[in-house]
PDB file of C-alpha atoms and ligand atoms in Angstrom:
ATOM      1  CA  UNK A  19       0.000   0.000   0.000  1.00 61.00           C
ATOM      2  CA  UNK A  20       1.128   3.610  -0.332  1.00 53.00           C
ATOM      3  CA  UNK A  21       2.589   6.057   2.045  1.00 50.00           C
ATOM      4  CA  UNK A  22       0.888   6.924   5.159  1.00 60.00           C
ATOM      5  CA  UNK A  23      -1.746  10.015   4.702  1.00 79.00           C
ATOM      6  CA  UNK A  24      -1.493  12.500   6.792  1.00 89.00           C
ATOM      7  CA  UNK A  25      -4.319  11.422   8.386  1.00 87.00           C
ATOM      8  CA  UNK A  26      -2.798   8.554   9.240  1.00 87.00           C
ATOM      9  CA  UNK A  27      -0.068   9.551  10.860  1.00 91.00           C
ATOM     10  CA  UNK A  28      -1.693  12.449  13.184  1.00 93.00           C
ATOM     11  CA  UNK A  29      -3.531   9.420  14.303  1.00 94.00           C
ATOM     12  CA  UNK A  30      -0.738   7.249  15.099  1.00 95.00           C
ATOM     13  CA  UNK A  31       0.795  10.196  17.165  1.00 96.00           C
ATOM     14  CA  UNK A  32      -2.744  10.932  18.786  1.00 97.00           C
ATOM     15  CA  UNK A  33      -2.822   7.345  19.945  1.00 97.00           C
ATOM     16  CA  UNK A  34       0.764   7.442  21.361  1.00 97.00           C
ATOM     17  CA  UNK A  35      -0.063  10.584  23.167  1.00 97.00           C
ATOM     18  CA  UNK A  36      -3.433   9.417  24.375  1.00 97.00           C
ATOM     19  CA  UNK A  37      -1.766   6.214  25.309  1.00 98.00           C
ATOM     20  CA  UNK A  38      -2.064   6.733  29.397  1.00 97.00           C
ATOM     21  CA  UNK A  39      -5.548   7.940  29.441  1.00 98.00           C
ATOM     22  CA  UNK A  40      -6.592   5.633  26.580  1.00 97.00           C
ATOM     23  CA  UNK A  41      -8.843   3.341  28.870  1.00 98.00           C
ATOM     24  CA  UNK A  42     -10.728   5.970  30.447  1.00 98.00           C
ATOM     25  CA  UNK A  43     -13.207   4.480  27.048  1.00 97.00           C
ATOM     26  CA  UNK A  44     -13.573   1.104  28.662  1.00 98.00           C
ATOM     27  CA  UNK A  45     -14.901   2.618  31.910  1.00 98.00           C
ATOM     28  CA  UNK A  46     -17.882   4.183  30.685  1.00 97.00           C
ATOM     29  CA  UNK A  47     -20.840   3.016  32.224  1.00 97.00           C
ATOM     30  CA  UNK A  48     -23.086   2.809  29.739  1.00 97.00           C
ATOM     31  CA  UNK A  49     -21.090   0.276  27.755  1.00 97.00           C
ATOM     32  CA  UNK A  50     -20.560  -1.737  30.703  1.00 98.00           C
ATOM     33  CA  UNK A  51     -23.063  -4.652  29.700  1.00 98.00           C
ATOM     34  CA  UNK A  52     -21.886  -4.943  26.322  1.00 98.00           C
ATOM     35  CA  UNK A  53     -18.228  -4.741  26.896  1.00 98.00           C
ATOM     36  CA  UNK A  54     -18.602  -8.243  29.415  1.00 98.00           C
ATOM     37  CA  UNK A  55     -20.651  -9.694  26.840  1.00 98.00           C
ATOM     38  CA  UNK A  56     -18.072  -9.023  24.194  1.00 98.00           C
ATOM     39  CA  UNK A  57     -15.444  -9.850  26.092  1.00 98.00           C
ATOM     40  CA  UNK A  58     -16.865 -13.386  26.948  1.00 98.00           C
ATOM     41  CA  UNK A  59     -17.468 -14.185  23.205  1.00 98.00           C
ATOM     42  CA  UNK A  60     -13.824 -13.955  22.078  1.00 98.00           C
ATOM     43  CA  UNK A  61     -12.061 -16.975  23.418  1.00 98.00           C
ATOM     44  CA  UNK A  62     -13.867 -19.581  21.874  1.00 98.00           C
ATOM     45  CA  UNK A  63     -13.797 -17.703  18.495  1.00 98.00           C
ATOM     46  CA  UNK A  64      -9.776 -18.198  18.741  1.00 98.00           C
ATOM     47  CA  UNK A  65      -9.668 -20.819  20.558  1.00 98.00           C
ATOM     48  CA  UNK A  66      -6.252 -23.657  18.976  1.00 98.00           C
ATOM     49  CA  UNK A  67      -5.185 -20.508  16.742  1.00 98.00           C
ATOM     50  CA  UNK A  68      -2.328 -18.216  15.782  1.00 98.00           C
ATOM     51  CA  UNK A  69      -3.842 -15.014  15.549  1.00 99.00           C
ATOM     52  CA  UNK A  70      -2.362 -11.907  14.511  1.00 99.00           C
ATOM     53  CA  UNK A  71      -3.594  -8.485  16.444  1.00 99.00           C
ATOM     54  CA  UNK A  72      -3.552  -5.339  14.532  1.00 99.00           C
ATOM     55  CA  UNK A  73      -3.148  -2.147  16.646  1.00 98.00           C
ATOM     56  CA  UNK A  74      -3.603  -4.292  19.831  1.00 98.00           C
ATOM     57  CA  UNK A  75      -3.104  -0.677  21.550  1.00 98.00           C
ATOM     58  CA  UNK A  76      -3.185  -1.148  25.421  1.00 98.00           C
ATOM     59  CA  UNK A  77      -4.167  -4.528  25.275  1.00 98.00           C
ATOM     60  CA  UNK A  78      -7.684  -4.221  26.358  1.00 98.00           C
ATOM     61  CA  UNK A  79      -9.334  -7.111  23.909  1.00 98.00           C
ATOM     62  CA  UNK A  80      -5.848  -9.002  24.343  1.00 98.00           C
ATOM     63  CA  UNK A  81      -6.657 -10.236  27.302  1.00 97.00           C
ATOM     64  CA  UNK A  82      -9.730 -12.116  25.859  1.00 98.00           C
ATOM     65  CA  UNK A  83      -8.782 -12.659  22.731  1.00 98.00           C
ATOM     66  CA  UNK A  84      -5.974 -15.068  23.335  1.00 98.00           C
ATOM     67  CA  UNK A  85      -6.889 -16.879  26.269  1.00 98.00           C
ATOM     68  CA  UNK A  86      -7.497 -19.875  24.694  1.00 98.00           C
ATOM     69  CA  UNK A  87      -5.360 -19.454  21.537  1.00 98.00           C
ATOM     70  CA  UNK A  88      -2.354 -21.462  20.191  1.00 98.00           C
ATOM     71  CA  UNK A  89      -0.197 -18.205  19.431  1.00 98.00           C
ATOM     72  CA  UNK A  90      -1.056 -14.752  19.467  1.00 99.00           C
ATOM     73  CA  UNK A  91       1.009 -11.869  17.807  1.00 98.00           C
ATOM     74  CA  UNK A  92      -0.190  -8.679  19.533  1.00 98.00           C
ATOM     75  CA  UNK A  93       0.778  -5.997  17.048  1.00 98.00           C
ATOM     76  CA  UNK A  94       1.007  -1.996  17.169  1.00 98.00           C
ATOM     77  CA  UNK A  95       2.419   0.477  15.243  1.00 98.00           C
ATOM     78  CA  UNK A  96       2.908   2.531  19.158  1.00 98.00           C
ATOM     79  CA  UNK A  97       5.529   1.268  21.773  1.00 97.00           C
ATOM     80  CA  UNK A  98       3.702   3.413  24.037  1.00 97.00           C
ATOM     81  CA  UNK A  99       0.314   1.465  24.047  1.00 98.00           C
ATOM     82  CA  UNK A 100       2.321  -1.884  23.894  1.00 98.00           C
ATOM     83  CA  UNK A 101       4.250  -1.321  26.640  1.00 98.00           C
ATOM     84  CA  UNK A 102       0.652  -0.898  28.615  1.00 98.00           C
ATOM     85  CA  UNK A 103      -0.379  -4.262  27.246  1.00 98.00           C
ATOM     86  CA  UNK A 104       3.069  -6.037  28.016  1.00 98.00           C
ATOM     87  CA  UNK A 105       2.240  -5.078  31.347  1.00 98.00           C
ATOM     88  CA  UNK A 106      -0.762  -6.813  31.991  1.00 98.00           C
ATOM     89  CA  UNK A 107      -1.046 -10.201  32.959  1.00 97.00           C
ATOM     90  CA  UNK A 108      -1.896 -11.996  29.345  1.00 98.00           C
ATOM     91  CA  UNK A 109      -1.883 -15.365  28.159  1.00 98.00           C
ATOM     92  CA  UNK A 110       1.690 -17.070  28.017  1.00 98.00           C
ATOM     93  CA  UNK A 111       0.772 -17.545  24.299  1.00 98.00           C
ATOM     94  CA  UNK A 112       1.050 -13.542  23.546  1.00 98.00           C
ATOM     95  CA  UNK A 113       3.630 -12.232  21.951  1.00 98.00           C
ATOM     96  CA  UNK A 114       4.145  -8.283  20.784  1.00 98.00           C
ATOM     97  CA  UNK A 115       5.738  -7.012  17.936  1.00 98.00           C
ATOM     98  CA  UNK A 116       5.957  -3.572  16.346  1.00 98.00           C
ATOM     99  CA  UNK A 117       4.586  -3.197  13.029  1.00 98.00           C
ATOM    100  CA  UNK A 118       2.534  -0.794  10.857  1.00 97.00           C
ATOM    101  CA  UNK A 119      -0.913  -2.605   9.429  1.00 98.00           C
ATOM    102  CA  UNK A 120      -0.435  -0.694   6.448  1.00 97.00           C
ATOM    103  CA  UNK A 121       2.217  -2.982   5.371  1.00 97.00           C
ATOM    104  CA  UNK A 122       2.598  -5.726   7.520  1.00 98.00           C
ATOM    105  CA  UNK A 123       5.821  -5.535   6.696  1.00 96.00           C
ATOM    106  CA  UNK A 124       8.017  -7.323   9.222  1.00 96.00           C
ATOM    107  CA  UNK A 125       5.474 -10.338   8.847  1.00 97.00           C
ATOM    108  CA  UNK A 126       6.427 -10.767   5.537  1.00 95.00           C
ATOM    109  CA  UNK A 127       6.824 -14.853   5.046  1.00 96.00           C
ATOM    110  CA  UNK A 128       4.811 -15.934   8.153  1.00 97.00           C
ATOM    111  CA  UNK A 129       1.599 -16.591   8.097  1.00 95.00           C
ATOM    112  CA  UNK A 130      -1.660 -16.653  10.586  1.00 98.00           C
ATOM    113  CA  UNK A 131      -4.810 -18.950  10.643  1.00 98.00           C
ATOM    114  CA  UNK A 132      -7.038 -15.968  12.509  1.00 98.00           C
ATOM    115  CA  UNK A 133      -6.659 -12.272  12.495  1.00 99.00           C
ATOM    116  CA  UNK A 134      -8.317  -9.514  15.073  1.00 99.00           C
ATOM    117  CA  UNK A 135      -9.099  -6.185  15.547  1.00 99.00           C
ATOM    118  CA  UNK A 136     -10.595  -3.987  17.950  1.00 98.00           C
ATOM    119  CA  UNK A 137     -11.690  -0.106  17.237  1.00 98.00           C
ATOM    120  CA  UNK A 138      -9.202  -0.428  14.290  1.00 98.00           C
ATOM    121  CA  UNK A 139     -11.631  -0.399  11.355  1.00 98.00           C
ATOM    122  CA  UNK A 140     -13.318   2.933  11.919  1.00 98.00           C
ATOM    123  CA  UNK A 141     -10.037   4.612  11.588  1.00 98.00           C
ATOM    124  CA  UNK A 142      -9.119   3.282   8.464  1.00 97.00           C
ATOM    125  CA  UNK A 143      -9.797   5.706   5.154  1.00 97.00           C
ATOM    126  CA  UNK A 144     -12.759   4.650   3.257  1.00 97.00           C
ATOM    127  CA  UNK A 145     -10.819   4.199   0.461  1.00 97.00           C
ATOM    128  CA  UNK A 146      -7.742   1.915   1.419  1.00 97.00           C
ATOM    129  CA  UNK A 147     -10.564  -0.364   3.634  1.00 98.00           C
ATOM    130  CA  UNK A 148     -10.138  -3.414   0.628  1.00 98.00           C
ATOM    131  CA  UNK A 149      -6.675  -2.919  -0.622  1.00 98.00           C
ATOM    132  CA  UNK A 150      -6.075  -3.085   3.468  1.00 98.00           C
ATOM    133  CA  UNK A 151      -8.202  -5.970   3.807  1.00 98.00           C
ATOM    134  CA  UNK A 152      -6.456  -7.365   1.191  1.00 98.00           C
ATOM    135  CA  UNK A 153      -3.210  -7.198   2.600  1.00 98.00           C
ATOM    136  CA  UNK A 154      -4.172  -8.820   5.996  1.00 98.00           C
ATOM    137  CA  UNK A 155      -5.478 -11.228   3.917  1.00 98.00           C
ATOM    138  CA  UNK A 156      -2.322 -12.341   2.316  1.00 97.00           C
ATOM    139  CA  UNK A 157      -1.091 -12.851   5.819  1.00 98.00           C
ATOM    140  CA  UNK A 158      -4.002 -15.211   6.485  1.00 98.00           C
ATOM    141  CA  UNK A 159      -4.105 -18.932   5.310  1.00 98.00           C
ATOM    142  CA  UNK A 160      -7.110 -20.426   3.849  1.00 98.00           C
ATOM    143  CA  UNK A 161      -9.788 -21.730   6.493  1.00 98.00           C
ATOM    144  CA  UNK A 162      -8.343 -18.713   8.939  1.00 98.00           C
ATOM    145  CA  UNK A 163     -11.085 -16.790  11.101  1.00 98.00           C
ATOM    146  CA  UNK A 164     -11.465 -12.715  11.108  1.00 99.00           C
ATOM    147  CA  UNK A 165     -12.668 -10.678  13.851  1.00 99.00           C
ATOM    148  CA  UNK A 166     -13.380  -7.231  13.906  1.00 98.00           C
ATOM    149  CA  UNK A 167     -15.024  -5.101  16.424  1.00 98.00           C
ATOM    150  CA  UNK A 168     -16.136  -1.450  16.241  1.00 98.00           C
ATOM    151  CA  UNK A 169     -18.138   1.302  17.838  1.00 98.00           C
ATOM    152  CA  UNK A 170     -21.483   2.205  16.730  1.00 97.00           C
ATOM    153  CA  UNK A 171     -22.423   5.234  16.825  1.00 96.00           C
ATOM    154  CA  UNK A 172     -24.603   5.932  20.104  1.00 92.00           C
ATOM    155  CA  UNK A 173     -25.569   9.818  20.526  1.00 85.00           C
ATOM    156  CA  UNK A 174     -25.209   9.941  23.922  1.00 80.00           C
ATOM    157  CA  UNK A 175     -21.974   8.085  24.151  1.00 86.00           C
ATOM    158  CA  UNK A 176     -20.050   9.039  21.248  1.00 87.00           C
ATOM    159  CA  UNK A 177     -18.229  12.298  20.562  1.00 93.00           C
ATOM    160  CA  UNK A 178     -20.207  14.225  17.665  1.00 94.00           C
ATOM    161  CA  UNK A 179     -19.175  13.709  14.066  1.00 97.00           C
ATOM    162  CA  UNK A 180     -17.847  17.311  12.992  1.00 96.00           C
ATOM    163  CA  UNK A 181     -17.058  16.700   9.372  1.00 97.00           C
ATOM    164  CA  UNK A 182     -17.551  14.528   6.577  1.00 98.00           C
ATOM    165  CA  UNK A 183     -14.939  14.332   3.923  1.00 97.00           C
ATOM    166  CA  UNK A 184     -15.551  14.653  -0.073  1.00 97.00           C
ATOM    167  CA  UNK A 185     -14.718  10.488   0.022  1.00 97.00           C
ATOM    168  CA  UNK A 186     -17.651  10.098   2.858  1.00 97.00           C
ATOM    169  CA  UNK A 187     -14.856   9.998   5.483  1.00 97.00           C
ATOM    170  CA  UNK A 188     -16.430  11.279   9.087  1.00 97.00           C
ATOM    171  CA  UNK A 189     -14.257  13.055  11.891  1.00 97.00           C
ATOM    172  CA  UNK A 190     -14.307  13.704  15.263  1.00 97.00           C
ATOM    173  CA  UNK A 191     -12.814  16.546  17.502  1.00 97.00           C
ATOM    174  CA  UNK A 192     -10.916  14.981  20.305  1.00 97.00           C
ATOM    175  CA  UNK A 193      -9.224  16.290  23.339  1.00 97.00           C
ATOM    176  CA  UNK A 194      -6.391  15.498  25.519  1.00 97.00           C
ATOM    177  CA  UNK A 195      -5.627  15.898  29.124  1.00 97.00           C
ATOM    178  CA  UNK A 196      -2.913  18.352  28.009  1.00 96.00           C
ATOM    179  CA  UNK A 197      -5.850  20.361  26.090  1.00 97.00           C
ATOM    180  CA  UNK A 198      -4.660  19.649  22.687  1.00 96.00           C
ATOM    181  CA  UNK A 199      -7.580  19.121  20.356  1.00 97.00           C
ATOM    182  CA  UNK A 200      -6.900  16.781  17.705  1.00 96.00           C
ATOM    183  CA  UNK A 201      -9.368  15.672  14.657  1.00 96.00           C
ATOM    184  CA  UNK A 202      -9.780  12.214  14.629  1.00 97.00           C
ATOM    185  CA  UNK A 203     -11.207   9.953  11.548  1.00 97.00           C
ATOM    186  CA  UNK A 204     -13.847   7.776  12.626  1.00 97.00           C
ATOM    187  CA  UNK A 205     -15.911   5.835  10.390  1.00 98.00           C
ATOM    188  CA  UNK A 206     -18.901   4.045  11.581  1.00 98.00           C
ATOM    189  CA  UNK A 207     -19.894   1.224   8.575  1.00 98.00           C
ATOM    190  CA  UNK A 208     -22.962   0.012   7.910  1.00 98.00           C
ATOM    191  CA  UNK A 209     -23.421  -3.580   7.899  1.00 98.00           C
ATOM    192  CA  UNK A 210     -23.520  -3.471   3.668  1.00 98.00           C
ATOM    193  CA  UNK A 211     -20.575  -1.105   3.506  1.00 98.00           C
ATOM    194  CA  UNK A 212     -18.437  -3.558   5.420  1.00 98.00           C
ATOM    195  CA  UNK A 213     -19.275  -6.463   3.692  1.00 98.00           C
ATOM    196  CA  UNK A 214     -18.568  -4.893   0.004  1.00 98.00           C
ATOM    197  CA  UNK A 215     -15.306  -4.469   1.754  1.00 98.00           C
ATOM    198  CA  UNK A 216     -14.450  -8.085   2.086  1.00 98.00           C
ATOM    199  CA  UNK A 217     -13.245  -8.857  -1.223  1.00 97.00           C
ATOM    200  CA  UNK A 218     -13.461 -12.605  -2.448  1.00 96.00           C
ATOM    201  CA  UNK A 219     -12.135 -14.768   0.193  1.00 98.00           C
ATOM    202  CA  UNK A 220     -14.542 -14.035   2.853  1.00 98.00           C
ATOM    203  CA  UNK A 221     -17.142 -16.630   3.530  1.00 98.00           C
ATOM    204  CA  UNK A 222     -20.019 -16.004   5.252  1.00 97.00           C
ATOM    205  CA  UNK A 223     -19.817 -13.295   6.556  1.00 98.00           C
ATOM    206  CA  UNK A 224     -21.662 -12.087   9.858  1.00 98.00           C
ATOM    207  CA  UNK A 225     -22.219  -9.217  11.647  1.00 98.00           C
ATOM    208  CA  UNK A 226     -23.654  -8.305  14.858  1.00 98.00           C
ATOM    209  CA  UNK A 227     -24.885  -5.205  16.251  1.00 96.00           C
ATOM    210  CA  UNK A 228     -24.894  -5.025  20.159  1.00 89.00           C
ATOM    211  CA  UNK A 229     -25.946  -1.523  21.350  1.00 94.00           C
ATOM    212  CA  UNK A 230     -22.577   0.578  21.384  1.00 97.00           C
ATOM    213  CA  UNK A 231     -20.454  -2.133  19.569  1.00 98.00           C
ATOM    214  CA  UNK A 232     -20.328  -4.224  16.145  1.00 98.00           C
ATOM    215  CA  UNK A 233     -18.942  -7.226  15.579  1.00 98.00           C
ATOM    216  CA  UNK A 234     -17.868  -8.575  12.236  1.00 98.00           C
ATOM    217  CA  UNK A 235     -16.460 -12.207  11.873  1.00 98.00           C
ATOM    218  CA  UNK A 236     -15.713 -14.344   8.756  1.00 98.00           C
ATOM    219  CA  UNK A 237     -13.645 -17.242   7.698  1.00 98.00           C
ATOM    220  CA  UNK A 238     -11.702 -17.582   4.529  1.00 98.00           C
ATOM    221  CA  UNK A 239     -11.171 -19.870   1.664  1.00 98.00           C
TER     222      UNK A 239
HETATM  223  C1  SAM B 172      -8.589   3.004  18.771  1.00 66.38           C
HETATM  224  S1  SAM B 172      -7.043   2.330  19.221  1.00 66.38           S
HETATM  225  C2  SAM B 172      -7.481   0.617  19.372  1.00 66.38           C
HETATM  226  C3  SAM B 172      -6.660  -0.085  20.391  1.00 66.38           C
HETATM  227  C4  SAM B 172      -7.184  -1.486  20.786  1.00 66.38           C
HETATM  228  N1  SAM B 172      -7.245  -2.371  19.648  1.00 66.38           N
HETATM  229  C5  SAM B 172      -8.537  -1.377  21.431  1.00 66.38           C
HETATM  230  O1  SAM B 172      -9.550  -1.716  20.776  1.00 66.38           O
HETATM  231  O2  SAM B 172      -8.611  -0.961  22.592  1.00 66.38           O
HETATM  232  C6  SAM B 172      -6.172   2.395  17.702  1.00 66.38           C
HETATM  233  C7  SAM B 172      -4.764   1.827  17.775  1.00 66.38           C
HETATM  234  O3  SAM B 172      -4.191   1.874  16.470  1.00 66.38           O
HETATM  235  C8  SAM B 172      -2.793   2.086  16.614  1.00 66.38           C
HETATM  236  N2  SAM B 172      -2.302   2.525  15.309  1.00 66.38           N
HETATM  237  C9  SAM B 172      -2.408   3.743  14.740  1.00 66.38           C
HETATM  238  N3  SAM B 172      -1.859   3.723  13.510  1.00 66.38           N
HETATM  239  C10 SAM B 172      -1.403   2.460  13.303  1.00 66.38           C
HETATM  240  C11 SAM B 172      -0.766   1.811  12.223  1.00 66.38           C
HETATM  241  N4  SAM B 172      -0.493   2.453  11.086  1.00 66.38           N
HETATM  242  N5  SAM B 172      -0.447   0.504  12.355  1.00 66.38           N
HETATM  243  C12 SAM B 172      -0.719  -0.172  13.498  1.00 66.38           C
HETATM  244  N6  SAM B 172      -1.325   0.385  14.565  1.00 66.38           N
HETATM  245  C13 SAM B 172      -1.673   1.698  14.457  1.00 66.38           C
HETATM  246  C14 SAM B 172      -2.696   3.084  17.741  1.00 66.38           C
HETATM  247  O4  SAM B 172      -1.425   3.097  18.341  1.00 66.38           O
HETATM  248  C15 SAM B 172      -3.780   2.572  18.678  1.00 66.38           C
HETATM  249  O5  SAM B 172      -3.245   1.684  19.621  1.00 66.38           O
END
């Protein structure tokens, strides 16, 4: 894929900044209920794989993720949110390597039989969604399972969408402790946008809408 946008990289430094106080999201009380729920329905959905991570960030979905997997490659493009997540008391089957899901590139000859990734999607462009679902793809063997999970957007719970970009890109104003105000893509897909995504390989796709979250999982041929 090409060179980072700019967009992509003022979110990479947002996230490193934000790093800290990047949690404070899992604590909201309204999402309570379907975070546990979540939570509960990842192990079996990995359960005997390798799984790559992308943008593990602070390890929240980690935790869950891989506690009944064979292997698990935690990946961020941040040392600052991985060191949070090496800190945490994870499976023994985690491991945690730096690397940039727009190329993938130090994975280049190994290969996974399940991929995840949490509040990753809605930050990727509109338009480089397939060519980077096709690239995670080439990392994945045949018969390998894909999670995704996302935020839907909840009024009440979700910052406001301040722009929409000529490409159907939204944005969000966020700020920091340190009062820097930063604008933030965030996409929220419908359930036909994201599977027009998928490209060929993906096999039955399903998706699941639970209040503040989605869930999208497939397997692939
Ligand atoms: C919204 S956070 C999600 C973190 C975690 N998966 C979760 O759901 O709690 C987005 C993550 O993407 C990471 N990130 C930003 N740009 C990246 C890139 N090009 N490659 C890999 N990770 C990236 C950030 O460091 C951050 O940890």
């Amino acid at each position: 894929m090409g060179a980072a946008t700019d967009i992509e990289a003022r979110m990479r430094g947002y996230y490193a900044q934000r790093a800290a106080t990047y949690e404070r999201v899992y604590f909201k009380p309204e999402r309570q209920a379907d975070l546990r729920a979540l939570e509960a329905s990842l192990p079996p959905l990995f359960a005997g794989r390798r799984v790559l991570e992308v943008a593990c960030g602070t390890g929240w979905w980690t935790l869950h993720g891989a506690r009944d997997a064979q292997a698990w490659l935690a990946t961020d493009i941040n040392p600052e949110t991985m060191a949070l997540a090496r800190s945490k008391p994870l499976p023994a089957c985690v491991q945690f390597e730096t690397v940039d899901a727009y190329s993938f590139e130090p994975l280049a000859g190994r290969s996974f039989d399940g991929a995840f990734a949490g509040c990753w999607w809605s930050h990727v462009p509109l338009a480089r969604l397939a060519p980077w679902l096709q690239l995670l793809h080439e990392r994945l063997e045949p018969g390998a399972r894909v999670v995704m999970l996302d935020n839907s957007f909840v009024q009440a719970s979700n910052l406001p969408i301040t722009r929409r970009d000529v490409e159907g890109n939204t944005y969000q104003q966020r700020r920091l402790d340190d009062g820097s105000v930063h604008e933030v893509l965030k996409n929220f897909p419908t359930r036909e946008a994201a599977f027009a995504a998928l490209g060929a390989r993906a096999r039955d796709p399903q998706w699941t809408a639970c209040g503040h979250y989605w869930v999208l999982s497939y397997d692939l041929c």
